[in-house]
């Protein structure tokens, strides 16, 4: 019997994806187990799902931390924190954005992320999944979680067919654009916003009588199937990364790291 993949889950809301993952683990449809659930929001109802399944859970109150950072700008940073290095590697903001804005964002998140890392490291885990976790993670956190030379260790689910409609309103943006199909994507997390290598996608049709609410329902059902499938591919060591360069249709030189599924 191969060891089960130990999965940590971060949520912000209702945790329906968390529930789908826990159900597939319980039914042994995937070779994984959820070992902790963390939230950036103490009101997240998904925490009850963890509690009811006897899974350890914790909260890092991002709202409070960010508010405190505004009140006390001279806050203490983690000892190993190098703002210039983090700023140079992040792709969340264009490099010419207002310096104070980027600095405050990165430094306040550093405080929250240090607490998150501290709580997470009490549990041994192989993979961290963001199941509706609504705060962007910075290179400080991502580099601490990833193990050099191996597959990335953080997966996110996004409510659109990436690279279209990154950001927090994927289903709304898909609908308002007038798309005739929508979908969801599971990808590894890199230093940009929803830009990491794509692991899997599922799509659904958008018909004339659909509304934003109805496509959200269609989308969530796809998410509940897609996330466990991608975790299973990771657990079974079926994923590898490949980097190559090409000229895009718009004539741009692109270097991209993609996920390839290994057969066998
Ligand atoms: C999902 O639609 C996910 O794609 C998005 O947030 C929602 C989370 O839903 N990022 P839930 O908390 O898993 O029910």
CSV table of C-alpha atoms and ligand atoms in Angstrom, one decimal:
chain,number,residue,atom,x,y,z
A,1,UNK,CA,0.0,0.0,0.0
A,2,UNK,CA,1.5,3.3,-1.1
A,3,UNK,CA,1.4,6.1,1.5
A,4,UNK,CA,-1.5,8.4,1.1
A,5,UNK,CA,-0.6,11.9,-0.1
A,6,UNK,CA,-1.0,14.3,2.9
A,7,UNK,CA,-2.9,17.4,1.7
A,8,UNK,CA,-3.3,20.7,3.5
A,9,UNK,CA,-6.2,22.8,2.4
A,10,UNK,CA,-6.7,26.6,2.6
A,11,UNK,CA,-10.2,28.1,2.3
A,12,UNK,CA,-11.9,31.4,2.8
A,13,UNK,CA,-15.6,30.5,2.4
A,14,UNK,CA,-18.1,27.7,2.3
A,15,UNK,CA,-15.6,25.0,1.5
A,16,UNK,CA,-17.7,23.0,-1.0
A,17,UNK,CA,-14.4,22.1,-2.8
A,18,UNK,CA,-12.9,21.1,0.6
A,19,UNK,CA,-15.9,18.8,1.1
A,20,UNK,CA,-15.6,17.3,-2.4
A,21,UNK,CA,-11.9,16.5,-1.7
A,22,UNK,CA,-12.6,15.0,1.7
A,23,UNK,CA,-15.4,12.9,0.3
A,24,UNK,CA,-13.2,11.5,-2.4
A,25,UNK,CA,-10.5,10.8,0.2
A,26,UNK,CA,-13.0,9.0,2.5
A,27,UNK,CA,-14.3,6.9,-0.4
A,28,UNK,CA,-10.7,6.0,-1.2
A,29,UNK,CA,-11.3,7.2,-4.8
A,30,UNK,CA,-8.1,9.2,-4.4
A,31,UNK,CA,-4.9,8.2,-2.6
A,32,UNK,CA,-4.9,11.2,-0.3
A,33,UNK,CA,-6.0,12.5,3.1
A,34,UNK,CA,-6.7,16.0,4.3
A,35,UNK,CA,-4.3,16.7,7.2
A,36,UNK,CA,-5.3,20.3,8.1
A,37,UNK,CA,-7.6,23.1,7.0
A,38,UNK,CA,-6.6,26.7,7.3
A,39,UNK,CA,-8.6,29.9,6.7
A,40,UNK,CA,-7.8,33.6,6.3
A,41,UNK,CA,-11.3,34.3,7.6
A,42,UNK,CA,-12.7,33.3,11.0
A,43,UNK,CA,-16.3,33.4,9.6
A,44,UNK,CA,-15.5,30.8,6.9
A,45,UNK,CA,-18.3,28.2,7.2
A,46,UNK,CA,-16.0,25.6,5.6
A,47,UNK,CA,-14.2,25.4,8.9
A,48,UNK,CA,-17.3,23.6,10.3
A,49,UNK,CA,-16.8,20.9,7.6
A,50,UNK,CA,-13.3,20.3,8.9
A,51,UNK,CA,-14.5,20.3,12.5
A,52,UNK,CA,-17.3,17.8,11.6
A,53,UNK,CA,-14.7,15.5,10.0
A,54,UNK,CA,-12.3,15.8,12.9
A,55,UNK,CA,-9.6,17.4,10.8
A,56,UNK,CA,-7.4,20.0,12.6
A,57,UNK,CA,-8.2,23.5,11.5
A,58,UNK,CA,-6.9,27.0,12.2
A,59,UNK,CA,-7.5,30.7,11.3
A,60,UNK,CA,-5.0,33.4,10.4
A,61,UNK,CA,-7.1,36.6,10.6
A,62,UNK,CA,-5.8,38.4,7.5
A,63,UNK,CA,-8.3,41.3,7.9
A,64,UNK,CA,-7.1,42.0,11.5
A,65,UNK,CA,-3.4,41.6,10.5
A,66,UNK,CA,-3.7,44.0,7.6
A,67,UNK,CA,-5.6,46.5,9.7
A,68,UNK,CA,-2.9,46.4,12.4
A,69,UNK,CA,-0.2,46.9,9.7
A,70,UNK,CA,-2.0,50.1,8.7
A,71,UNK,CA,-2.0,51.3,12.3
A,72,UNK,CA,1.5,50.3,13.1
A,73,UNK,CA,3.6,50.6,9.9
A,74,UNK,CA,6.8,49.8,11.8
A,75,UNK,CA,5.9,46.2,12.3
A,76,UNK,CA,8.4,43.5,12.8
A,77,UNK,CA,9.2,41.3,9.8
A,78,UNK,CA,10.3,37.7,9.8
A,79,UNK,CA,14.2,37.6,10.3
A,80,UNK,CA,14.8,36.1,6.9
A,81,UNK,CA,12.6,38.6,5.0
A,82,UNK,CA,14.3,40.3,2.0
A,83,UNK,CA,11.9,42.9,0.5
A,84,UNK,CA,14.0,43.7,-2.5
A,85,UNK,CA,14.3,40.0,-3.5
A,86,UNK,CA,10.6,39.4,-3.0
A,87,UNK,CA,9.7,42.5,-5.0
A,88,UNK,CA,12.0,41.5,-7.9
A,89,UNK,CA,10.5,38.0,-8.1
A,90,UNK,CA,6.7,38.9,-7.8
A,91,UNK,CA,4.5,39.1,-10.8
A,92,UNK,CA,1.4,40.2,-9.0
A,93,UNK,CA,1.9,43.9,-9.8
A,94,UNK,CA,3.5,45.5,-12.8
A,95,UNK,CA,7.1,46.5,-11.8
A,96,UNK,CA,6.2,50.2,-12.4
A,97,UNK,CA,3.3,50.2,-9.8
A,98,UNK,CA,3.3,52.7,-7.0
A,99,UNK,CA,6.2,51.7,-4.8
A,100,UNK,CA,4.4,52.4,-1.5
A,101,UNK,CA,1.4,50.3,-2.6
A,102,UNK,CA,3.6,47.2,-3.5
A,103,UNK,CA,5.6,47.6,-0.3
A,104,UNK,CA,2.6,47.8,1.9
A,105,UNK,CA,1.0,44.8,0.1
A,106,UNK,CA,4.1,42.6,0.4
A,107,UNK,CA,5.0,43.6,4.0
A,108,UNK,CA,1.5,43.2,5.4
A,109,UNK,CA,1.2,39.8,3.6
A,110,UNK,CA,4.6,38.8,5.0
A,111,UNK,CA,3.2,39.2,8.5
A,112,UNK,CA,0.1,37.1,7.6
A,113,UNK,CA,2.1,34.5,5.7
A,114,UNK,CA,4.6,34.1,8.5
A,115,UNK,CA,1.7,33.2,10.8
A,116,UNK,CA,0.2,30.9,8.2
A,117,UNK,CA,3.5,29.1,7.7
A,118,UNK,CA,3.9,28.8,11.5
A,119,UNK,CA,0.5,27.2,11.9
A,120,UNK,CA,0.9,25.0,8.8
A,121,UNK,CA,4.3,23.6,9.8
A,122,UNK,CA,2.7,21.9,12.8
A,123,UNK,CA,1.4,19.4,10.3
A,124,UNK,CA,3.4,17.3,7.9
A,125,UNK,CA,2.0,17.7,4.4
A,126,UNK,CA,3.0,16.9,0.8
A,127,UNK,CA,0.7,19.2,-1.1
A,128,UNK,CA,-1.2,22.4,-0.3
A,129,UNK,CA,-4.4,23.1,-2.1
A,130,UNK,CA,-6.1,26.5,-2.3
A,131,UNK,CA,-9.8,25.6,-2.3
A,132,UNK,CA,-11.4,29.1,-2.6
A,133,UNK,CA,-8.6,30.8,-0.7
A,134,UNK,CA,-9.2,34.5,-1.6
A,135,UNK,CA,-5.8,36.1,-0.7
A,136,UNK,CA,-2.9,36.2,-3.1
A,137,UNK,CA,0.2,34.5,-1.8
A,138,UNK,CA,3.5,36.2,-2.3
A,139,UNK,CA,6.9,34.7,-3.3
A,140,UNK,CA,7.9,34.7,0.4
A,141,UNK,CA,5.3,32.1,1.2
A,142,UNK,CA,5.4,30.1,-2.0
A,143,UNK,CA,9.2,29.7,-1.9
A,144,UNK,CA,9.0,28.4,1.7
A,145,UNK,CA,6.4,25.8,0.7
A,146,UNK,CA,7.9,24.6,-2.5
A,147,UNK,CA,10.8,22.1,-2.4
A,148,UNK,CA,13.6,23.0,-4.9
A,149,UNK,CA,14.0,20.7,-7.8
A,150,UNK,CA,10.6,19.0,-7.3
A,151,UNK,CA,7.1,19.6,-8.6
A,152,UNK,CA,5.5,22.7,-7.1
A,153,UNK,CA,3.6,22.0,-3.9
A,154,UNK,CA,0.7,24.5,-4.2
A,155,UNK,CA,-2.4,23.9,-6.4
A,156,UNK,CA,-5.2,26.4,-6.9
A,157,UNK,CA,-8.7,26.1,-8.4
A,158,UNK,CA,-9.8,29.0,-10.6
A,159,UNK,CA,-13.4,29.6,-11.8
A,160,UNK,CA,-12.6,30.2,-15.5
A,161,UNK,CA,-10.8,28.7,-18.4
A,162,UNK,CA,-7.3,30.2,-17.8
A,163,UNK,CA,-5.5,32.1,-19.2
A,164,UNK,CA,-8.9,33.9,-19.8
A,165,UNK,CA,-10.3,35.8,-16.8
A,166,UNK,CA,-7.8,35.6,-14.1
A,167,UNK,CA,-8.7,37.4,-10.8
A,168,UNK,CA,-11.5,36.9,-8.3
A,169,UNK,CA,-14.6,37.0,-10.5
A,170,UNK,CA,-14.0,34.3,-13.1
A,171,UNK,CA,-17.6,33.1,-13.6
A,172,UNK,CA,-18.9,36.7,-13.6
A,173,UNK,CA,-16.3,37.8,-16.1
A,174,UNK,CA,-17.0,34.8,-18.4
A,175,UNK,CA,-20.7,35.5,-18.4
A,176,UNK,CA,-20.4,39.3,-18.8
A,177,UNK,CA,-18.0,38.8,-21.8
A,178,UNK,CA,-20.7,36.8,-23.6
A,179,UNK,CA,-18.8,33.5,-23.7
A,180,UNK,CA,-20.7,30.5,-24.9
A,181,UNK,CA,-18.6,28.1,-22.8
A,182,UNK,CA,-17.3,28.5,-19.3
A,183,UNK,CA,-15.1,26.3,-17.1
A,184,UNK,CA,-12.7,25.9,-14.3
A,185,UNK,CA,-8.9,25.3,-14.1
A,186,UNK,CA,-6.6,23.7,-11.6
A,187,UNK,CA,-3.0,25.0,-11.8
A,188,UNK,CA,0.2,25.1,-9.8
A,189,UNK,CA,0.8,28.4,-8.1
A,190,UNK,CA,3.7,30.6,-9.3
A,191,UNK,CA,4.6,34.2,-8.6
A,192,UNK,CA,1.8,35.7,-10.7
A,193,UNK,CA,-1.9,35.9,-10.4
A,194,UNK,CA,-3.5,32.7,-11.8
A,195,UNK,CA,-0.6,32.3,-14.2
A,196,UNK,CA,1.0,29.0,-13.1
A,197,UNK,CA,1.2,25.7,-15.1
A,198,UNK,CA,-2.2,24.3,-15.9
A,199,UNK,CA,-2.9,20.8,-14.5
A,200,UNK,CA,-6.5,20.3,-15.6
A,201,UNK,CA,-9.6,22.0,-16.9
A,202,UNK,CA,-13.3,21.2,-17.3
A,203,UNK,CA,-15.8,23.1,-19.4
A,204,UNK,CA,-19.6,23.6,-19.6
A,205,UNK,CA,-21.9,25.2,-22.1
A,206,UNK,CA,-23.5,28.5,-21.5
A,207,UNK,CA,-27.0,28.6,-22.9
A,208,UNK,CA,-29.3,31.7,-23.6
A,209,UNK,CA,-31.3,31.1,-20.3
A,210,UNK,CA,-28.2,30.9,-18.1
A,211,UNK,CA,-27.6,33.6,-15.5
A,212,UNK,CA,-24.5,34.3,-13.4
A,213,UNK,CA,-26.0,32.2,-10.6
A,214,UNK,CA,-26.7,29.3,-12.9
A,215,UNK,CA,-23.2,29.2,-14.4
A,216,UNK,CA,-21.7,29.4,-10.9
A,217,UNK,CA,-23.7,26.3,-10.1
A,218,UNK,CA,-22.6,24.5,-13.3
A,219,UNK,CA,-19.0,25.6,-12.6
A,220,UNK,CA,-18.9,24.4,-9.0
A,221,UNK,CA,-20.1,21.0,-10.0
A,222,UNK,CA,-17.2,20.8,-12.5
A,223,UNK,CA,-14.8,22.0,-9.8
A,224,UNK,CA,-15.8,19.3,-7.4
A,225,UNK,CA,-14.9,16.7,-9.9
A,226,UNK,CA,-11.7,18.4,-11.3
A,227,UNK,CA,-9.9,19.1,-8.0
A,228,UNK,CA,-9.9,15.5,-6.7
A,229,UNK,CA,-8.8,14.3,-10.2
A,230,UNK,CA,-5.8,16.7,-10.2
A,231,UNK,CA,-4.8,15.7,-6.6
A,232,UNK,CA,-5.0,12.0,-7.7
A,233,UNK,CA,-2.6,12.7,-10.6
A,234,UNK,CA,-0.2,14.4,-8.2
A,235,UNK,CA,-0.5,11.5,-5.7
A,236,UNK,CA,0.2,9.0,-8.4
A,237,UNK,CA,3.2,10.9,-9.6
A,238,UNK,CA,1.7,11.4,-13.0
A,239,UNK,CA,2.8,15.0,-13.5
A,240,UNK,CA,6.0,16.6,-14.7
A,241,UNK,CA,7.0,20.0,-15.8
A,242,UNK,CA,8.5,21.0,-19.1
A,243,UNK,CA,9.8,24.4,-20.2
A,244,UNK,CA,10.0,25.6,-23.8
A,245,UNK,CA,10.0,28.7,-25.9
A,246,UNK,CA,7.9,29.5,-28.9
A,247,UNK,CA,6.7,32.5,-31.0
A,248,UNK,CA,3.0,33.2,-30.3
A,249,UNK,CA,0.4,34.1,-32.9
A,250,UNK,CA,0.9,37.8,-32.0
A,251,UNK,CA,4.6,37.4,-32.8
A,252,UNK,CA,5.8,37.5,-29.1
A,253,UNK,CA,8.6,35.3,-27.9
A,254,UNK,CA,7.2,33.3,-25.0
A,255,UNK,CA,8.9,31.0,-22.6
A,256,UNK,CA,6.4,28.8,-20.7
A,257,UNK,CA,6.6,26.0,-18.2
A,258,UNK,CA,3.7,23.5,-18.7
A,259,UNK,CA,2.5,20.4,-17.0
A,260,UNK,CA,2.8,17.1,-19.0
A,261,UNK,CA,0.9,14.1,-17.9
A,262,UNK,CA,3.1,11.0,-17.7
A,263,UNK,CA,1.6,7.8,-19.1
A,264,UNK,CA,1.8,4.4,-17.5
B,1,LIG,C1,-14.9,28.4,-6.1
B,1,LIG,O1,-15.7,28.8,-7.2
B,1,LIG,C2,-13.4,28.6,-6.5
B,1,LIG,O2,-13.2,28.4,-7.8
B,1,LIG,C3,-13.3,30.1,-6.1
B,1,LIG,O3,-14.0,30.3,-4.9
B,1,LIG,C4,-15.0,29.3,-4.9
B,1,LIG,C5,-14.9,28.6,-3.6
B,1,LIG,O4,-16.0,27.8,-3.3
B,1,LIG,N1,-11.9,30.5,-6.1
B,1,LIG,P1,-16.0,26.8,-2.1
B,1,LIG,O5,-15.6,27.6,-0.8
B,1,LIG,O6,-15.1,25.7,-2.3
B,1,LIG,O7,-17.5,26.4,-1.9
